[in-house]
Each structure stands twice: as C-alpha cells, then as structure tokens.
CSV table of C-alpha atoms and ligand atoms in Angstrom, one decimal:
chain,number,residue,atom,x,y,z
A,819,MET,CA,-24.3,-62.4,-39.1
A,820,ALA,CA,-21.5,-61.6,-36.6
A,821,ILE,CA,-18.7,-59.3,-37.5
A,822,THR,CA,-15.6,-61.5,-37.9
A,823,ILE,CA,-12.2,-60.1,-36.7
A,824,SER,CA,-9.0,-61.8,-37.7
A,825,ALA,CA,-5.4,-61.5,-36.6
A,826,LEU,CA,-2.6,-63.0,-38.7
A,827,LYS,CA,0.9,-64.2,-37.9
A,828,GLU,CA,3.2,-61.3,-38.7
A,829,ALA,CA,6.3,-61.5,-41.0
A,830,PRO,CA,9.5,-63.0,-39.6
A,831,GLY,CA,11.3,-60.5,-37.3
A,832,GLU,CA,8.1,-59.0,-36.0
A,833,ASN,CA,7.4,-60.5,-32.6
A,834,ARG,CA,4.1,-58.7,-31.9
A,835,VAL,CA,0.6,-59.8,-32.6
A,836,ALA,CA,-2.4,-57.5,-33.2
A,837,LEU,CA,-4.8,-59.3,-30.8
A,838,SER,CA,-4.2,-60.5,-27.3
A,839,PRO,CA,-6.2,-63.2,-25.6
A,840,ASP,CA,-7.5,-60.6,-23.2
A,841,VAL,CA,-8.9,-58.5,-26.0
A,842,VAL,CA,-10.2,-61.6,-27.8
A,843,ARG,CA,-12.2,-62.5,-24.7
A,844,LYS,CA,-13.8,-59.0,-24.6
A,845,LEU,CA,-14.6,-59.1,-28.4
A,846,VAL,CA,-16.2,-62.5,-28.1
A,847,LYS,CA,-18.2,-61.3,-25.1
A,848,SER,CA,-19.5,-58.5,-27.3
A,849,GLU,CA,-20.5,-61.1,-29.9
A,850,TYR,CA,-17.7,-60.7,-32.5
A,851,GLN,CA,-16.4,-63.8,-34.1
A,852,VAL,CA,-12.6,-63.9,-33.8
A,853,LEU,CA,-10.2,-65.9,-36.0
A,854,ILE,CA,-6.6,-66.2,-35.1
A,855,GLU,CA,-4.0,-67.6,-37.5
A,856,LYS,CA,-2.3,-70.6,-36.1
A,857,ASP,CA,0.9,-69.6,-34.1
A,858,ALA,CA,0.1,-65.9,-34.6
A,859,GLY,CA,0.9,-65.1,-30.9
A,860,GLN,CA,3.9,-67.5,-30.6
A,861,GLN,CA,6.6,-64.8,-30.5
A,862,ALA,CA,4.7,-62.9,-27.8
A,863,PHE,CA,4.2,-66.1,-25.8
A,864,TYR,CA,0.5,-66.3,-26.5
A,865,GLN,CA,-0.2,-69.9,-27.3
A,866,ASP,CA,-3.0,-70.9,-29.6
A,867,SER,CA,-4.7,-72.5,-26.5
A,868,ALA,CA,-4.9,-69.1,-24.8
A,869,TYR,CA,-6.8,-67.8,-27.8
A,870,THR,CA,-9.2,-70.8,-27.9
A,871,ASP,CA,-9.7,-70.4,-24.2
A,872,ALA,CA,-10.7,-66.8,-24.8
A,873,GLY,CA,-13.3,-67.9,-27.4
A,874,ALA,CA,-11.4,-67.5,-30.7
A,875,GLN,CA,-11.1,-70.1,-33.4
A,876,VAL,CA,-7.5,-70.9,-34.4
A,877,VAL,CA,-7.5,-71.4,-38.2
A,878,ASP,CA,-5.1,-71.5,-41.1
A,879,ARG,CA,-3.9,-68.3,-42.8
A,880,LYS,CA,-6.2,-68.6,-45.8
A,881,THR,CA,-9.3,-69.0,-43.6
A,882,ALA,CA,-8.3,-66.1,-41.4
A,883,ILE,CA,-7.9,-63.9,-44.5
A,884,GLU,CA,-10.9,-65.0,-46.4
A,885,LYS,CA,-13.5,-65.1,-43.6
A,886,ALA,CA,-12.6,-61.7,-42.0
A,887,SER,CA,-14.7,-58.6,-42.0
A,888,LEU,CA,-11.7,-56.9,-40.5
A,889,ILE,CA,-8.1,-58.0,-40.4
A,890,ALA,CA,-6.0,-56.5,-37.6
A,891,THR,CA,-2.2,-56.5,-38.3
A,892,ILE,CA,0.8,-54.9,-36.7
A,893,ASP,CA,2.7,-54.0,-39.9
A,894,GLN,CA,1.8,-53.7,-43.6
A,895,PRO,CA,0.9,-57.2,-44.8
A,896,GLY,CA,2.6,-58.6,-47.9
A,897,ASP,CA,1.1,-59.6,-51.3
A,898,ASP,CA,0.2,-63.1,-50.0
A,899,VAL,CA,-2.4,-61.3,-47.9
A,900,VAL,CA,-3.4,-58.4,-50.1
A,901,ASP,CA,-3.9,-60.5,-53.2
A,902,HIS,CA,-6.5,-62.5,-51.4
A,903,LEU,CA,-8.5,-59.6,-50.0
A,904,GLN,CA,-11.9,-59.0,-51.3
A,905,ALA,CA,-13.9,-55.8,-51.8
A,906,GLY,CA,-15.6,-54.7,-48.6
A,907,GLN,CA,-13.1,-56.2,-46.3
A,908,THR,CA,-11.2,-53.9,-43.9
A,909,LEU,CA,-7.5,-53.9,-43.0
A,910,LEU,CA,-6.4,-52.2,-39.7
A,911,GLY,CA,-2.8,-51.7,-38.8
A,912,LEU,CA,0.4,-49.7,-39.3
A,913,LEU,CA,0.2,-49.7,-43.1
A,914,ALA,CA,2.9,-47.2,-44.1
A,915,SER,CA,0.2,-45.3,-45.9
A,916,LEU,CA,2.1,-42.0,-46.1
A,917,THR,CA,5.3,-43.5,-47.4
A,918,ASP,CA,4.0,-46.4,-49.6
A,919,LEU,CA,1.4,-44.8,-51.7
A,920,GLU,CA,1.4,-47.6,-54.2
A,921,PHE,CA,0.2,-50.0,-51.5
A,922,VAL,CA,-2.7,-47.6,-50.7
A,923,LYS,CA,-3.6,-47.4,-54.4
A,924,LYS,CA,-3.6,-51.2,-54.6
A,925,LEU,CA,-6.1,-51.5,-51.7
A,926,ALA,CA,-8.2,-48.7,-53.2
A,927,ALA,CA,-8.3,-50.5,-56.6
A,928,LYS,CA,-9.5,-53.7,-54.8
A,929,LYS,CA,-12.1,-51.7,-52.8
A,930,VAL,CA,-10.5,-52.9,-49.6
A,931,ASN,CA,-11.1,-50.4,-46.7
A,932,ALA,CA,-7.8,-49.5,-45.1
A,933,MET,CA,-7.6,-48.0,-41.6
A,934,ALA,CA,-4.0,-46.9,-41.0
A,935,PHE,CA,-3.0,-46.2,-37.4
A,936,GLU,CA,-0.3,-43.8,-38.4
A,937,LEU,CA,-3.0,-41.5,-39.7
A,938,LEU,CA,-4.8,-41.2,-36.4
A,939,PRO,CA,-5.5,-37.5,-35.4
A,940,ARG,CA,-3.8,-38.0,-32.0
A,941,THR,CA,-4.9,-34.7,-30.4
A,942,VAL,CA,-8.6,-35.6,-30.6
A,943,SER,CA,-9.4,-36.9,-27.1
A,944,ARG,CA,-11.7,-39.7,-28.4
A,945,ALA,CA,-8.8,-41.1,-30.4
A,946,GLN,CA,-6.4,-41.5,-27.4
A,947,THR,CA,-7.4,-45.1,-26.7
A,948,MET,CA,-6.7,-45.9,-30.3
A,949,ASP,CA,-3.2,-44.3,-30.3
A,950,VAL,CA,-0.8,-47.0,-31.4
A,951,LEU,CA,1.9,-44.5,-32.1
A,952,SER,CA,1.9,-43.5,-28.5
A,953,SER,CA,1.5,-47.0,-27.0
A,954,GLN,CA,4.3,-48.5,-29.1
A,955,ALA,CA,6.6,-45.5,-28.6
A,956,SER,CA,6.2,-45.8,-24.9
A,957,VAL,CA,7.3,-49.4,-25.0
A,958,ALA,CA,10.1,-48.6,-27.4
A,959,GLY,CA,11.5,-45.8,-25.1
A,960,TYR,CA,11.5,-48.1,-22.1
A,961,LYS,CA,13.2,-50.9,-23.9
A,962,ALA,CA,15.8,-48.5,-25.4
A,963,ALA,CA,16.9,-47.4,-21.9
A,964,LEU,CA,17.2,-51.1,-20.9
A,965,LEU,CA,19.2,-51.9,-24.0
A,966,ALA,CA,21.5,-49.0,-23.4
A,967,ALA,CA,22.1,-50.1,-19.8
A,968,ASP,CA,22.8,-53.6,-21.1
A,969,LYS,CA,25.3,-52.5,-23.8
A,970,PHE,CA,27.1,-49.8,-21.8
A,971,THR,CA,30.2,-51.2,-20.0
A,972,ARG,CA,29.6,-49.4,-16.7
A,973,TYR,CA,27.0,-49.2,-14.0
A,974,PHE,CA,24.1,-46.8,-14.6
A,975,PRO,CA,23.7,-45.8,-10.9
A,976,MET,CA,26.3,-44.3,-8.6
A,977,MET,CA,27.8,-47.2,-6.6
A,978,ILE,CA,29.6,-46.7,-3.4
A,979,THR,CA,31.4,-49.9,-2.5
A,980,ALA,CA,34.4,-51.0,-0.4
A,981,ALA,CA,36.3,-51.3,-3.7
A,982,GLY,CA,35.6,-47.7,-4.6
A,983,THR,CA,32.9,-45.4,-6.0
A,984,ALA,CA,31.5,-45.7,-9.5
A,985,LYS,CA,30.1,-42.4,-11.0
A,986,PRO,CA,26.7,-42.6,-12.4
A,987,THR,CA,26.4,-42.9,-16.2
A,988,LYS,CA,25.4,-39.7,-18.1
A,989,VAL,CA,22.5,-40.4,-20.4
A,990,LEU,CA,21.3,-37.8,-23.0
A,991,VAL,CA,17.9,-38.3,-24.7
A,992,LEU,CA,17.5,-36.4,-27.9
A,993,GLY,CA,13.8,-35.9,-28.8
A,994,THR,CA,11.5,-35.9,-25.8
A,995,GLY,CA,8.1,-37.0,-27.2
A,996,VAL,CA,6.4,-40.1,-26.0
A,997,ALA,CA,9.4,-42.5,-26.5
A,998,GLY,CA,12.0,-40.0,-25.2
A,999,LEU,CA,10.1,-39.3,-22.0
A,1000,GLN,CA,9.7,-43.0,-21.3
A,1001,ALA,CA,13.4,-43.5,-22.0
A,1002,ILE,CA,14.2,-40.7,-19.5
A,1003,GLY,CA,11.9,-42.1,-16.9
A,1004,THR,CA,13.4,-45.6,-17.2
A,1005,ALA,CA,17.1,-44.4,-17.2
A,1006,LYS,CA,16.3,-42.3,-14.1
A,1007,ARG,CA,14.9,-45.3,-12.4
A,1008,LEU,CA,18.1,-47.2,-13.2
A,1009,GLY,CA,20.0,-44.5,-11.5
A,1010,ALA,CA,21.6,-42.6,-14.4
A,1011,MET,CA,22.2,-38.9,-14.6
A,1012,VAL,CA,19.7,-37.9,-17.3
A,1013,SER,CA,19.3,-34.9,-19.5
A,1014,GLY,CA,16.8,-34.4,-22.3
A,1015,TYR,CA,16.7,-32.2,-25.4
A,1016,ASP,CA,13.9,-31.3,-27.8
A,1017,ILE,CA,13.4,-28.7,-30.4
A,1018,ARG,CA,10.0,-28.0,-28.9
A,1019,PRO,CA,10.4,-25.7,-25.9
A,1020,ALA,CA,7.1,-27.0,-24.6
A,1021,SER,CA,8.7,-30.2,-23.7
A,1022,ARG,CA,10.8,-28.6,-20.9
A,1023,GLY,CA,8.2,-29.1,-18.2
A,1024,GLU,CA,7.7,-32.8,-19.1
A,1025,VAL,CA,11.4,-33.5,-19.0
A,1026,GLU,CA,11.9,-31.6,-15.7
A,1027,SER,CA,8.9,-33.3,-14.1
A,1028,LEU,CA,10.8,-36.6,-14.5
A,1029,GLY,CA,13.7,-35.2,-12.6
A,1030,ALA,CA,16.0,-34.8,-15.7
A,1031,THR,CA,17.8,-31.7,-16.9
A,1032,PHE,CA,16.4,-30.0,-20.0
A,1033,LEU,CA,19.0,-28.8,-22.5
A,1034,THR,CA,18.4,-26.1,-25.1
A,1035,THR,CA,20.0,-24.8,-28.2
A,1036,SER,CA,19.4,-21.5,-30.0
A,1037,VAL,CA,17.1,-23.3,-32.5
A,1038,SER,CA,13.5,-24.0,-31.6
A,1039,ALA,CA,10.7,-25.2,-33.9
A,1040,THR,CA,7.2,-26.1,-33.0
A,1041,GLY,CA,5.0,-27.2,-35.9
A,1042,GLU,CA,1.4,-28.2,-36.3
A,1043,GLY,CA,-0.5,-30.4,-33.8
A,1044,GLY,CA,2.2,-30.1,-31.1
A,1045,TYR,CA,4.8,-31.8,-33.4
A,1046,ALA,CA,8.2,-30.4,-34.4
A,1047,ARG,CA,8.5,-28.9,-37.8
A,1048,ALA,CA,11.3,-29.7,-40.2
A,1049,LEU,CA,14.3,-27.4,-39.8
A,1050,THR,CA,15.9,-25.3,-42.6
A,1051,PRO,CA,19.4,-26.4,-43.7
A,1052,GLU,CA,20.8,-23.4,-41.7
A,1053,GLU,CA,18.9,-24.3,-38.6
A,1054,THR,CA,20.0,-27.9,-38.9
A,1055,ALA,CA,23.6,-27.0,-39.1
A,1056,GLN,CA,23.3,-24.7,-36.1
A,1057,GLN,CA,21.5,-27.3,-34.1
A,1058,GLN,CA,24.1,-30.0,-35.0
A,1059,LYS,CA,26.9,-27.7,-34.0
A,1060,GLU,CA,25.4,-26.9,-30.6
A,1061,LEU,CA,24.4,-30.6,-29.9
A,1062,ALA,CA,28.0,-31.7,-30.5
A,1063,GLY,CA,29.2,-30.4,-27.1
A,1064,PHE,CA,26.4,-32.2,-25.3
A,1065,ILE,CA,27.0,-35.4,-27.1
A,1066,ALA,CA,30.8,-35.4,-26.3
A,1067,GLU,CA,30.0,-35.0,-22.5
A,1068,ASN,CA,27.6,-38.0,-22.3
A,1069,ASP,CA,28.1,-41.8,-22.1
A,1070,VAL,CA,24.8,-42.9,-23.6
A,1071,ILE,CA,22.8,-41.1,-26.2
A,1072,ILE,CA,19.3,-42.2,-27.0
A,1073,THR,CA,17.7,-40.5,-30.1
A,1074,THR,CA,14.0,-40.5,-30.9
A,1075,ALA,CA,13.5,-37.4,-33.1
A,1076,GLN,CA,10.9,-37.7,-35.8
A,1077,VAL,CA,9.1,-35.2,-38.0
A,1078,PRO,CA,5.8,-36.7,-39.3
A,1079,GLY,CA,6.0,-37.8,-43.0
A,1080,ARG,CA,9.7,-36.8,-43.3
A,1081,ARG,CA,13.0,-38.5,-43.1
A,1082,PRO,CA,14.2,-38.3,-39.4
A,1083,PRO,CA,16.5,-35.3,-38.8
A,1084,LEU,CA,20.2,-35.9,-38.4
A,1085,LEU,CA,21.1,-34.8,-34.9
A,1086,VAL,CA,24.4,-36.6,-34.4
A,1087,THR,CA,26.8,-35.8,-37.2
A,1088,GLN,CA,29.8,-37.9,-38.3
A,1089,ASP,CA,32.0,-35.5,-36.4
A,1090,SER,CA,30.0,-35.9,-33.2
A,1091,VAL,CA,30.3,-39.7,-33.6
A,1092,ASP,CA,34.1,-39.4,-34.2
A,1093,ASN,CA,34.5,-37.2,-31.1
A,1094,ALA,CA,32.3,-39.4,-28.8
A,1095,LYS,CA,34.1,-40.9,-25.8
A,1096,PRO,CA,35.3,-44.5,-26.3
A,1097,GLY,CA,32.5,-46.9,-25.3
A,1098,THR,CA,29.7,-44.4,-25.9
A,1099,VAL,CA,26.5,-46.1,-26.7
A,1100,PHE,CA,24.1,-44.5,-29.3
A,1101,ILE,CA,20.6,-46.0,-29.4
A,1102,ASP,CA,18.9,-44.7,-32.5
A,1103,LEU,CA,15.1,-45.3,-32.2
A,1104,ALA,CA,14.5,-43.3,-35.4
A,1105,ALA,CA,16.6,-45.6,-37.5
A,1106,SER,CA,14.9,-47.2,-40.5
A,1107,GLU,CA,15.6,-47.7,-44.2
A,1108,LEU,CA,15.0,-43.9,-44.5
A,1109,GLY,CA,18.0,-43.1,-42.3
A,1110,GLY,CA,18.2,-42.2,-38.6
A,1111,ASN,CA,19.2,-39.5,-36.1
A,1112,VAL,CA,22.8,-40.7,-35.9
A,1113,ALA,CA,25.3,-40.6,-38.8
A,1114,GLY,CA,26.3,-44.1,-39.8
A,1115,SER,CA,23.4,-45.9,-38.1
A,1116,LYS,CA,22.4,-48.8,-40.3
A,1117,ALA,CA,18.8,-50.2,-40.1
A,1118,ASP,CA,18.5,-53.3,-37.9
A,1119,ASP,CA,22.3,-53.3,-37.3
A,1120,THR,CA,24.9,-52.3,-34.8
A,1121,VAL,CA,28.0,-50.5,-36.0
A,1122,THR,CA,31.1,-50.2,-33.8
A,1123,THR,CA,33.2,-47.1,-34.8
A,1124,PRO,CA,37.0,-46.9,-34.8
A,1125,ASN,CA,36.9,-44.9,-31.5
A,1126,GLY,CA,34.9,-47.7,-29.8
A,1127,ALA,CA,31.4,-46.2,-29.9
A,1128,GLN,CA,28.5,-48.4,-30.6
A,1129,ILE,CA,25.7,-47.2,-32.9
A,1130,ILE,CA,22.6,-49.4,-32.3
A,1131,ALA,CA,19.8,-48.9,-34.9
A,1132,ALA,CA,16.8,-49.7,-32.7
A,1133,GLY,CA,13.8,-49.1,-34.9
A,1134,ASP,CA,12.2,-52.3,-33.7
A,1135,MET,CA,12.3,-51.8,-29.9
A,1136,ALA,CA,8.5,-52.3,-29.5
A,1137,SER,CA,8.8,-55.7,-31.2
A,1138,GLN,CA,11.6,-56.6,-28.6
A,1139,LEU,CA,9.1,-56.3,-25.8
A,1140,PRO,CA,6.4,-58.2,-27.7
A,1141,ALA,CA,4.0,-59.2,-24.9
A,1142,SER,CA,3.5,-55.8,-23.4
A,1143,ALA,CA,3.6,-54.1,-26.9
A,1144,SER,CA,0.9,-56.6,-28.2
A,1145,ASP,CA,-1.3,-56.1,-25.1
A,1146,MET,CA,-1.4,-52.3,-25.8
A,1147,PHE,CA,-1.7,-52.6,-29.5
A,1148,ALA,CA,-4.6,-55.0,-29.1
A,1149,LYS,CA,-6.4,-52.5,-26.8
A,1150,ASN,CA,-5.9,-49.8,-29.5
A,1151,VAL,CA,-7.4,-52.2,-32.1
A,1152,GLN,CA,-10.3,-53.0,-29.8
A,1153,ALA,CA,-11.0,-49.2,-29.3
A,1154,VAL,CA,-11.2,-48.7,-33.1
A,1155,ILE,CA,-13.4,-51.7,-33.6
A,1156,ASN,CA,-15.8,-50.5,-30.9
A,1157,ASP,CA,-15.8,-47.1,-32.4
A,1158,VAL,CA,-16.9,-48.3,-35.9
A,1159,THR,CA,-19.4,-50.8,-34.7
A,1160,LYS,CA,-23.1,-49.7,-34.9
A,1161,ASP,CA,-26.0,-52.1,-34.4
A,1162,GLY,CA,-23.8,-55.2,-35.1
A,1163,GLU,CA,-22.3,-53.8,-38.3
A,1164,LEU,CA,-19.1,-52.1,-39.2
A,1165,VAL,CA,-20.1,-48.5,-40.1
A,1166,PHE,CA,-17.5,-46.1,-41.4
A,1167,ASP,CA,-18.5,-42.4,-41.1
A,1168,VAL,CA,-16.0,-40.9,-43.6
A,1169,ASP,CA,-16.8,-37.4,-42.4
A,1170,ASP,CA,-16.0,-38.2,-38.8
A,1171,GLU,CA,-12.9,-36.3,-37.5
A,1172,VAL,CA,-11.3,-39.6,-36.3
A,1173,VAL,CA,-12.6,-42.3,-38.6
A,1174,GLY,CA,-12.4,-40.2,-41.7
A,1175,GLU,CA,-8.7,-39.5,-41.0
A,1176,LEU,CA,-7.9,-43.1,-40.1
A,1177,LEU,CA,-9.3,-44.3,-43.3
A,1178,ALA,CA,-6.7,-44.3,-46.0
A,1179,THR,CA,-9.2,-45.9,-48.4
A,1180,TYR,CA,-12.9,-46.6,-48.3
A,1181,GLN,CA,-14.9,-48.2,-51.1
A,1182,GLY,CA,-12.2,-47.4,-53.6
A,1183,GLU,CA,-11.8,-43.8,-52.6
A,1184,ILE,CA,-8.8,-42.2,-50.9
A,1185,ILE,CA,-10.3,-40.6,-47.7
A,1186,SER,CA,-7.6,-39.4,-45.3
A,1187,SER,CA,-6.6,-35.8,-46.0
A,1188,ARG,CA,-3.0,-36.6,-45.3
A,1189,VAL,CA,-2.9,-39.4,-47.8
A,1190,ARG,CA,-4.8,-37.3,-50.3
A,1191,SER,CA,-2.3,-34.5,-49.9
A,1192,ALA,CA,0.7,-37.0,-50.3
A,1193,MET,CA,-1.0,-38.2,-53.5
A,1194,LYS,CA,-1.6,-34.6,-54.6
A,1195,LEU,CA,-5.3,-35.2,-54.8
A,1196,PRO,CA,-7.7,-32.3,-54.1
A,1197,ASP,CA,-9.3,-31.8,-50.7
A,1198,ARG,CA,-12.4,-34.0,-50.2
A,1199,HIS,CA,-14.0,-31.0,-48.4
A,1200,PRO,CA,-13.4,-27.9,-50.6
A,1201,ALA,CA,-16.8,-27.0,-49.2
A,1202,LYS,CA,-15.2,-26.1,-45.8
A,1203,ALA,CA,-14.2,-22.7,-47.0
A,1204,GLU,CA,-17.7,-22.3,-48.5
A,1205,ASP,CA,-19.3,-23.2,-45.2
A,1206,ALA,CA,-18.1,-20.0,-43.8
A,1207,ALA,CA,-19.7,-18.2,-46.7
A,1208,ASP,CA,-22.9,-20.2,-46.1
A,1209,GLU,CA,-23.0,-19.2,-42.5
A,1210,ALA,CA,-22.9,-15.6,-43.6
A,1211,HIS,CA,-25.6,-16.3,-46.3
A,1212,PRO,CA,-27.8,-19.1,-44.9
A,1213,ASP,CA,-30.0,-19.1,-47.9
A,1214,ALA,CA,-27.1,-20.4,-50.0
A,1215,ALA,CA,-26.7,-23.5,-47.8
A,1216,ASP,CA,-27.5,-26.8,-49.4
A,1217,ASP,CA,-27.6,-30.3,-47.9
A,1218,SER,CA,-23.9,-31.1,-48.6
A,1219,SER,CA,-23.0,-30.7,-44.9
A,1220,GLU,CA,-25.2,-33.7,-44.0
A,1221,LYS,CA,-23.1,-36.5,-42.8
A,1222,SER,CA,-22.8,-39.4,-45.2
A,1223,LYS,CA,-22.9,-42.5,-43.1
A,1224,THR,CA,-22.0,-45.5,-45.1
A,1225,LYS,CA,-22.0,-49.2,-44.2
A,1226,GLY,CA,-19.1,-51.6,-44.6
A,1227,ALA,CA,-19.4,-55.3,-45.4
A,1228,ASP,CA,-19.3,-57.7,-42.6
B,1007,NAD,P1,7.5,-37.9,-32.7
B,1007,NAD,O1,7.7,-39.4,-32.6
B,1007,NAD,O2,7.0,-37.4,-34.0
B,1007,NAD,O3,8.9,-37.2,-32.5
B,1007,NAD,C1,9.7,-37.5,-31.3
B,1007,NAD,C2,10.2,-36.2,-30.7
B,1007,NAD,O4,11.3,-35.7,-31.6
B,1007,NAD,C3,9.2,-35.0,-30.6
B,1007,NAD,O5,9.1,-34.6,-29.3
B,1007,NAD,C4,9.8,-33.9,-31.5
B,1007,NAD,O6,9.5,-32.6,-31.0
B,1007,NAD,C5,11.2,-34.3,-31.5
B,1007,NAD,N1,12.0,-33.7,-32.7
B,1007,NAD,C6,11.7,-33.6,-34.0
B,1007,NAD,N2,12.6,-33.0,-34.7
B,1007,NAD,C7,13.6,-32.7,-33.8
B,1007,NAD,C8,14.9,-32.1,-33.9
B,1007,NAD,N3,15.3,-31.6,-35.1
B,1007,NAD,N4,15.6,-31.9,-32.8
B,1007,NAD,C9,15.1,-32.4,-31.6
B,1007,NAD,N5,14.0,-33.0,-31.4
B,1007,NAD,C10,13.2,-33.1,-32.5
B,1007,NAD,O7,6.7,-37.3,-31.5
B,1007,NAD,P2,5.7,-38.0,-30.5
B,1007,NAD,O8,6.4,-38.7,-29.4
B,1007,NAD,O9,4.8,-38.9,-31.4
B,1007,NAD,O10,4.9,-36.8,-29.9
B,1007,NAD,C11,5.0,-35.5,-30.5
B,1007,NAD,C12,4.1,-34.6,-29.7
B,1007,NAD,O11,2.7,-35.0,-29.8
B,1007,NAD,C13,4.4,-34.4,-28.3
B,1007,NAD,O12,4.2,-33.1,-27.9
B,1007,NAD,C14,3.4,-35.3,-27.6
B,1007,NAD,O13,3.2,-35.0,-26.2
B,1007,NAD,C15,2.2,-35.0,-28.5
B,1007,NAD,N6,1.2,-36.0,-28.4
B,1007,NAD,C16,0.0,-35.6,-28.0
B,1007,NAD,C17,-1.0,-36.6,-27.9
B,1007,NAD,C18,-2.3,-36.1,-27.4
B,1007,NAD,O14,-2.6,-35.0,-27.4
B,1007,NAD,N7,-3.2,-37.1,-27.1
B,1007,NAD,C19,-0.7,-37.9,-28.1
B,1007,NAD,C20,0.5,-38.3,-28.5
B,1007,NAD,C21,1.5,-37.3,-28.7
C-alpha cells in the first residue's frame, strides 16, 4: 500500500501551507498518495485545483487526518487534530517540542511518531535540505527589511533630486544569523546604510561580505554548534550599555537574536527605546509570547512610544510571505520524507544522527536527546562513554552498537 502524506489547513493567522503543488507533483511521481485538506493552500494562493492537477486528492479535514501515514504541518496542530491521531501515524512540523513538553508527552502516550523540525541537527550536511529553521528565517529576514522600509517615513536610499538630497537611512541589524544576514542583504539592496552586530565574532566575515559594517562590543559569546550562548547577567548589562549608543545613531533597528531553547535576549532596553530618535522603527523578529529583543515589544502587535518610535513585533514574518515560505517549507518536508522512505515504507532509524534527533517521539518513547534533556530523562545512549572503553577492550564489546532499524506504520 502506498504511503499517504497529508497536509492540513493551518490555524487562522498562519498563511503558510506545508505542501506546495510542486512538491505534491514530485511526491505523486514517486508513488506517494497525497491528501490535501480543502482550502489548505488558500492563504498562499495555492488553489485546490493546483493540488488536484499535481495529482493530490482534495479531501475534508477528517479524511486528511485519518488516512495519513504522515501529516505535514507548519505549526503545532491543535487538539482537534491530535485527538484523532492513531498509534503509528507520524506528525512532521514545527511542533514546539522543546517548549511544550506536555504536547510531546501526549503524542508519546498515543504512540504517534513526532518529527519536530526545530530539533534538526543543522550542522550535519545531509540535514541541510531539511532545514526549516534556515529556510523560514531567510524569508523572515527579507520580509523584515521590506516591512521596515514600508514603515519608516523616509527613503532608504540616498536620493539626489532637484528638490534636494535625501540622506540614506541607517539600518542596524542585531543578531546576524540566517535571518539577520538576509535582512542586511535586503536593506543594502534597498540602498540603506547598513551595519550588523552579533555576539559571535565569527559572523563578522559574513556581514562584511554583504558590504555592511560589523559592529562589536566588549562581550563575545560563542556556544555549541555555532550558536550563541546565553550571557551572564553582568555580560547582558554590559552589552546593553554598549549597544545603546549604536541604537541611538540608527533609524531602523531589526533584531533577530535567539539562543536555542531560551527566552530571547533583551538587546534594546527601555532606556534605549526612550532615547531612540523620533520615528525610529524597531522590527523585533524574536518577539513571541516568551518576550523579544526589544523592551516593550508585544507579540503580534505594534507599539508606538511617546517619543514616536514604533516597535513592531514581527515573529510571523515568514507567514507574511506565504507562497515563497510554503515553497521552501514543502521542499524541506519532501527532503525528510525521502530520507525516511525505504522500499516503499516509512522507516525510522532512531540511532541515525539526523532522524534520531528529529524524532521527538517514536512508538511511545522520547527519542531526541534535546527533548529528553528538557524532560530530565536519562540519555538513551549511556553506552557512548562505554564504547570508548570497549574500543580499548574489544572483548567486552556486545551487540548493543548494532543499529536498531524499526519500521513505522503506513
Ligand atoms: P538563531 O536564530 O539561533 O539566532 C540569531 C542570531 O542571534 C545568531 O547569529 C546569534 O549568534 C545571535 N545572538 C544570540 N544572542 C545574541 C546576543 N545576546 N547578542 C547578539 N546576537 C545574539 O541563529 P541562526 O540564524 O539559526 O544561526 C545560528 C548559527 O548557526 C549561525 O552561525 C549560522 O550560520 C549557523 N547555521 C549553520 C548551518 C549549517 O551549518 N548548515 C545552518 C543554519 C545555521
């Protein structure tokens, strides 16, 4: 029987869809059966007819859930979906698996397999085509620069006209990972004078290669896997103090700073907001219910301060460019599906360095080391330390290192 892949209509406010017609066509060609919930692509301007033309069946929500081997979603689905999932089905999407542990436990209790994109080990080269965090951050950074240009009350580029010369807008990007670099590139193309700042000194070369100026403070902090580490309270205070001067000199400040699994760092204090030039636009890409990089930023809202600065909480930028974001998300979904398909079945190798980390739950067990650590569960591989001992004493080796390939339901 063919593997059945479903995509559902996302919750109101989410404009993206997890499968594009283009990816559906490829999946169908590779003999997957694809079910799309009616109107699932509407917000991204993918009509139901585009999906049927690509070989999918457009069905009601209940059918898309019940008949799926694997359901691809953008965001964590609600109870109306989860309550109808059956043991052996697989959910693939951004599932908030590190921040909503109860959700993960619920899926484990139902023996639903959960593959959470936020758990992807991004530095493994095989995983790069699956990297939703990068693909969506890139869209978000681009859209953030466009939004800033739209909301700011002056030209971005220098303009020399018969009616006088307009100076270019000064744009500062705080946090120059994937989203920040894309925001820098876009603001540069719009003609602004751009500078970038990151706590990781390694990011200097990337910022400068885009023609922007790299700013530094006396605080630097590189953590594991190329990410920033969380700062101590003293480092935070020092950084905030030094950033205040940069912020006061700029017209537009785009913030993107994140530390994996933590509340986003506060880079722009209330004092910095109060001292910003009138008309300054802050675009806070890190804003969510957890807080943001800018003091006073309110999730999904715009705040205008008494000194006329705007603080735009822009945590949903990828959803604001839904067609491009969905295209890339769908490609990432396709890459995961291809990776776990063996001989016409979904096969989850829980010991694989990519699949084993992507799997929050499998057959009722918590697999991902990051989710296990968040739940304070012991390591699934305490044997790793013993392996070293086994290498030194080969006679002591048993068969525990043999990979346990297990098959999922289809
Ligand atoms: P992210 O979204 O976790 O964070 C965004 C940026 O905020 C990062 O550059 C981080 O250094 C910065 N930041 C965090 N705390 C800060 C603070 N207090 N002050 C200033 N900046 C702060 O990061 P990301 O965009 O997902 O990427 C993080 C790193 O991972 C980058 O080096 C990126 O190039 C790398 N990466 C590598 C791969 C790969 O190897 N395939 C894929 C994706 C990302």
